[in-house]
Amino acid sequence: MGHSAGIWDQKSEFEVVKDWNGISQVVLRSPRGASARVSLHGGQVISWRNDRGEELLFTSSKAIFKPPKAMRGGIPICFPQFGNCGSLEQHGFARNKMWSIDNDPPPLHPSDSDGKVFVDLLLSPAEEDLKCWPHCFEFRLRVSLGMNGDLAMISRIRNIDAKPFNFSFAYHTYLSVSDISEVRIEGLETLDYLDNLCQRERFTEQGDAITFESEVDRIYLGSPNIIAVIDHEKKRTFVIKKEGLPDVVVWNPWEKKSKSMTDLGDEEYKQMLCVDGAAIERQITLKPGEEWTGRLELSVVPSSYCSDDLDHFRS
Ligand code: TA6
C-alpha cells in the first residue's frame, strides 16, 4: 500500500503518524530527501519539502489546527463548491471532513504510480453531508511524490447516486514565496478572468506577466495546462501542470485583508500566493456512474532559465 513496486522500495518511505489532535497524517519521503505530509483531516497536503528540507507550501503562523476548520495553508481540497453560493460553507465541506486511507482503489494509469511513493485517500458523504448536499459520491484522492520531489494530486470523483449532480472544484494551493512584490505569474496573459473584488465581473488580462501591488482575487478562465510562478528573490520557479482543471484562481489578500484575518499574520501576505488549479466557471456535471478526474502536478525548477516561453516545461 502506498508505493509502487520498484528498485527503490527500500528507500522510499510511507509512514502514518498522529498530529497534536491525534489525527492521522501520512508522510511520503523520496530517496533524495524530499517529503510531503497529508492530513486525513480534509485530505489536505500540509507540507511539501524539497530534498534540502525547504518548505515549499505556505502555512500561516496563526493557522488554527482544530477541526472542523481547515488549516490556513498547504493545499485544501475545495469541493463541491468554490466561492459563496447556497447553503454550504464557502469552499465546500471536503476540506473539513475526515478522510480514510483507501486500501483498495480502482487502478489508475501506471504512469500515475511508477517510481512514485503515494497514498490513496477516500471521502464518502456522511449523513450530515447528505442533508446539505444530497448527492452520493466517492471522492478518491491520490497524493504522490516523485523520485525528483515533484508533488502530484489526482482527484477522482464518481457519482454513485441515481441522479446527476454538478460541482465546482479547486486545489486551493498556498505557495510559499519570498516576497510577493518579487513574484510574477506566466501563462495567464490575455485570458479573461472573473474578479472577485468586483462581484465576479469579467475582465481581460493585459498581455504581460501578472505581478502584485495590491489585493488580487481572480478566477482566470480557460487557462493553459502549464503555469509558471517565478519567485525572483529565491531564483526559483513553481511549475504548475494540470488536467481537467480549466480555470486558475489567483489570490493574495494584501495588507488590509490580512489584518482582518485572525488566522493569518498581518504581514504574511508577503510570503504567500494562492494559485489554484480549478474548475469553477463551468461546473462539472456527472451522470450516475460517471467519474471526473482532476490532476495537478507541482514542481520547482531554478529560475536561471529564460522564461520567455513555457515550452521549457512541456515534457
Ligand atoms: O479566491 C480565493 C478565495 O475565495 C478568496 O476570496 C478568499 O476568501 C480565500 O479564497 C479564502 O480562502 P480560505 O482558505 O480562507 O477558504
mmCIF file of C-alpha atoms in Angstrom, residues 107-240:
data_model
loop_
_atom_site.group_PDB
_atom_site.id
_atom_site.type_symbol
_atom_site.label_atom_id
_atom_site.label_comp_id
_atom_site.label_asym_id
_atom_site.label_seq_id
_atom_site.Cartn_x
_atom_site.Cartn_y
_atom_site.Cartn_z
ATOM 1 C CA PRO A 107 -6.477 1.118 -10.729
ATOM 2 C CA LEU A 108 -5.020 4.305 -12.212
ATOM 3 C CA HIS A 109 -2.751 4.581 -15.239
ATOM 4 C CA PRO A 110 0.670 3.003 -14.478
ATOM 5 C CA SER A 111 2.358 6.391 -15.066
ATOM 6 C CA ASP A 112 0.390 7.642 -12.057
ATOM 7 C CA SER A 113 2.413 5.451 -9.742
ATOM 8 C CA ASP A 114 5.634 4.367 -11.487
ATOM 9 C CA GLY A 115 8.618 5.485 -9.435
ATOM 10 C CA LYS A 116 6.419 7.387 -7.003
ATOM 11 C CA VAL A 117 5.567 6.968 -3.345
ATOM 12 C CA PHE A 118 1.876 7.689 -2.850
ATOM 13 C CA VAL A 119 -1.162 7.424 -0.637
ATOM 14 C CA ASP A 120 -4.761 6.899 -1.741
ATOM 15 C CA LEU A 121 -7.440 8.596 0.355
ATOM 16 C CA LEU A 122 -11.214 8.251 0.215
ATOM 17 C CA LEU A 123 -14.086 10.570 1.163
ATOM 18 C CA SER A 124 -17.686 9.413 1.120
ATOM 19 C CA PRO A 125 -20.582 11.613 2.290
ATOM 20 C CA ALA A 126 -21.702 11.244 5.874
ATOM 21 C CA GLU A 127 -25.359 11.596 6.881
ATOM 22 C CA GLU A 128 -24.964 15.286 7.752
ATOM 23 C CA ASP A 129 -23.316 15.954 4.399
ATOM 24 C CA LEU A 130 -26.262 14.420 2.549
ATOM 25 C CA LYS A 131 -28.585 16.788 4.396
ATOM 26 C CA CYS A 132 -26.823 19.862 2.948
ATOM 27 C CA TRP A 133 -25.683 18.287 -0.340
ATOM 28 C CA PRO A 134 -27.982 15.346 -1.198
ATOM 29 C CA HIS A 135 -25.725 13.525 -3.647
ATOM 30 C CA CYS A 136 -23.958 10.183 -3.182
ATOM 31 C CA PHE A 137 -20.354 10.269 -4.390
ATOM 32 C CA GLU A 138 -16.981 8.624 -3.899
ATOM 33 C CA PHE A 139 -14.035 11.022 -3.870
ATOM 34 C CA ARG A 140 -10.659 9.307 -4.262
ATOM 35 C CA LEU A 141 -7.521 11.380 -3.880
ATOM 36 C CA ARG A 142 -4.036 10.116 -4.721
ATOM 37 C CA VAL A 143 -1.160 12.213 -3.395
ATOM 38 C CA SER A 144 2.221 11.183 -4.749
ATOM 39 C CA LEU A 145 5.823 12.283 -4.526
ATOM 40 C CA GLY A 146 8.070 11.595 -7.491
ATOM 41 C CA MET A 147 11.681 10.481 -7.367
ATOM 42 C CA ASN A 148 12.611 14.098 -8.217
ATOM 43 C CA GLY A 149 10.414 15.552 -5.477
ATOM 44 C CA ASP A 150 7.501 16.600 -7.709
ATOM 45 C CA LEU A 151 4.156 16.597 -5.910
ATOM 46 C CA ALA A 152 1.160 15.205 -7.772
ATOM 47 C CA MET A 153 -2.517 15.088 -6.775
ATOM 48 C CA ILE A 154 -5.179 13.141 -8.637
ATOM 49 C CA SER A 155 -8.813 13.600 -7.663
ATOM 50 C CA ARG A 156 -11.358 11.113 -8.944
ATOM 51 C CA ILE A 157 -14.967 11.938 -8.125
ATOM 52 C CA ARG A 158 -17.600 9.346 -9.040
ATOM 53 C CA ASN A 159 -21.356 9.777 -8.975
ATOM 54 C CA ILE A 160 -22.747 6.707 -7.201
ATOM 55 C CA ASP A 161 -26.215 8.224 -6.960
ATOM 56 C CA ALA A 162 -29.308 7.593 -9.079
ATOM 57 C CA LYS A 163 -29.420 11.206 -10.330
ATOM 58 C CA PRO A 164 -26.886 13.601 -11.894
ATOM 59 C CA PHE A 165 -25.100 16.264 -9.845
ATOM 60 C CA ASN A 166 -22.947 19.335 -10.538
ATOM 61 C CA PHE A 167 -19.934 20.589 -8.586
ATOM 62 C CA SER A 168 -17.063 23.053 -8.650
ATOM 63 C CA PHE A 169 -13.558 22.139 -7.549
ATOM 64 C CA ALA A 170 -10.209 23.697 -6.663
ATOM 65 C CA TYR A 171 -6.839 22.613 -5.315
ATOM 66 C CA HIS A 172 -6.506 25.706 -3.088
ATOM 67 C CA THR A 173 -2.708 25.844 -3.308
ATOM 68 C CA TYR A 174 -0.853 28.160 -0.887
ATOM 69 C CA LEU A 175 2.613 28.612 -2.388
ATOM 70 C CA SER A 176 5.435 29.884 -0.186
ATOM 71 C CA VAL A 177 7.147 32.878 -1.816
ATOM 72 C CA SER A 178 9.986 35.083 -0.589
ATOM 73 C CA ASP A 179 8.322 38.454 -1.282
ATOM 74 C CA ILE A 180 5.035 38.829 -3.183
ATOM 75 C CA SER A 181 6.315 42.035 -4.812
ATOM 76 C CA GLU A 182 9.100 39.951 -6.400
ATOM 77 C CA VAL A 183 6.774 37.322 -7.884
ATOM 78 C CA ARG A 184 5.219 37.059 -11.334
ATOM 79 C CA ILE A 185 2.940 34.518 -12.967
ATOM 80 C CA GLU A 186 3.392 33.480 -16.588
ATOM 81 C CA GLY A 187 0.827 31.603 -18.637
ATOM 82 C CA LEU A 188 -2.287 33.622 -17.860
ATOM 83 C CA GLU A 189 -1.602 36.509 -20.226
ATOM 84 C CA THR A 190 -4.519 37.752 -22.378
ATOM 85 C CA LEU A 191 -7.030 35.433 -20.629
ATOM 86 C CA ASP A 192 -10.429 36.560 -19.409
ATOM 87 C CA TYR A 193 -10.916 36.483 -15.645
ATOM 88 C CA LEU A 194 -13.711 36.939 -13.125
ATOM 89 C CA ASP A 195 -12.755 39.497 -10.488
ATOM 90 C CA ASN A 196 -13.947 38.508 -7.004
ATOM 91 C CA LEU A 197 -13.231 42.081 -5.916
ATOM 92 C CA CYS A 198 -15.856 43.325 -8.411
ATOM 93 C CA GLN A 199 -18.717 40.842 -7.871
ATOM 94 C CA ARG A 200 -17.066 38.408 -10.295
ATOM 95 C CA GLU A 201 -17.320 40.894 -13.194
ATOM 96 C CA ARG A 202 -15.476 39.626 -16.298
ATOM 97 C CA PHE A 203 -12.298 41.373 -17.492
ATOM 98 C CA THR A 204 -9.468 40.558 -19.877
ATOM 99 C CA GLU A 205 -5.881 40.280 -18.676
ATOM 100 C CA GLN A 206 -3.394 42.556 -20.429
ATOM 101 C CA GLY A 207 -0.565 40.946 -22.394
ATOM 102 C CA ASP A 208 2.233 40.591 -19.866
ATOM 103 C CA ALA A 209 3.020 38.534 -16.782
ATOM 104 C CA ILE A 210 0.940 39.091 -13.660
ATOM 105 C CA THR A 211 2.688 40.966 -10.844
ATOM 106 C CA PHE A 212 1.374 42.088 -7.463
ATOM 107 C CA GLU A 213 0.989 45.561 -5.954
ATOM 108 C CA SER A 214 -2.367 45.136 -4.159
ATOM 109 C CA GLU A 215 -5.048 42.576 -3.290
ATOM 110 C CA VAL A 216 -5.757 40.189 -6.166
ATOM 111 C CA ASP A 217 -8.645 37.731 -6.156
ATOM 112 C CA ARG A 218 -9.362 36.447 -9.660
ATOM 113 C CA ILE A 219 -10.541 33.342 -11.494
ATOM 114 C CA TYR A 220 -8.714 33.071 -14.840
ATOM 115 C CA LEU A 221 -10.802 31.180 -17.387
ATOM 116 C CA GLY A 222 -9.826 28.576 -19.963
ATOM 117 C CA SER A 223 -6.173 28.636 -18.942
ATOM 118 C CA PRO A 224 -3.301 26.620 -20.451
ATOM 119 C CA ASN A 225 -2.329 23.450 -18.590
ATOM 120 C CA ILE A 226 1.095 24.806 -17.660
ATOM 121 C CA ILE A 227 1.550 27.893 -15.462
ATOM 122 C CA ALA A 228 4.831 29.256 -14.068
ATOM 123 C CA VAL A 229 5.112 31.179 -10.786
ATOM 124 C CA ILE A 230 8.503 32.871 -10.713
ATOM 125 C CA ASP A 231 9.971 33.850 -7.338
ATOM 126 C CA HIS A 232 12.694 36.263 -8.374
ATOM 127 C CA GLU A 233 14.300 36.642 -4.963
ATOM 128 C CA LYS A 234 14.612 32.891 -4.378
ATOM 129 C CA LYS A 235 15.610 32.337 -8.019
ATOM 130 C CA ARG A 236 13.085 29.529 -8.219
ATOM 131 C CA THR A 237 10.011 28.822 -10.291
ATOM 132 C CA PHE A 238 6.988 26.751 -9.381
ATOM 133 C CA VAL A 239 5.719 24.905 -12.449
ATOM 134 C CA ILE A 240 2.035 24.004 -12.199
#
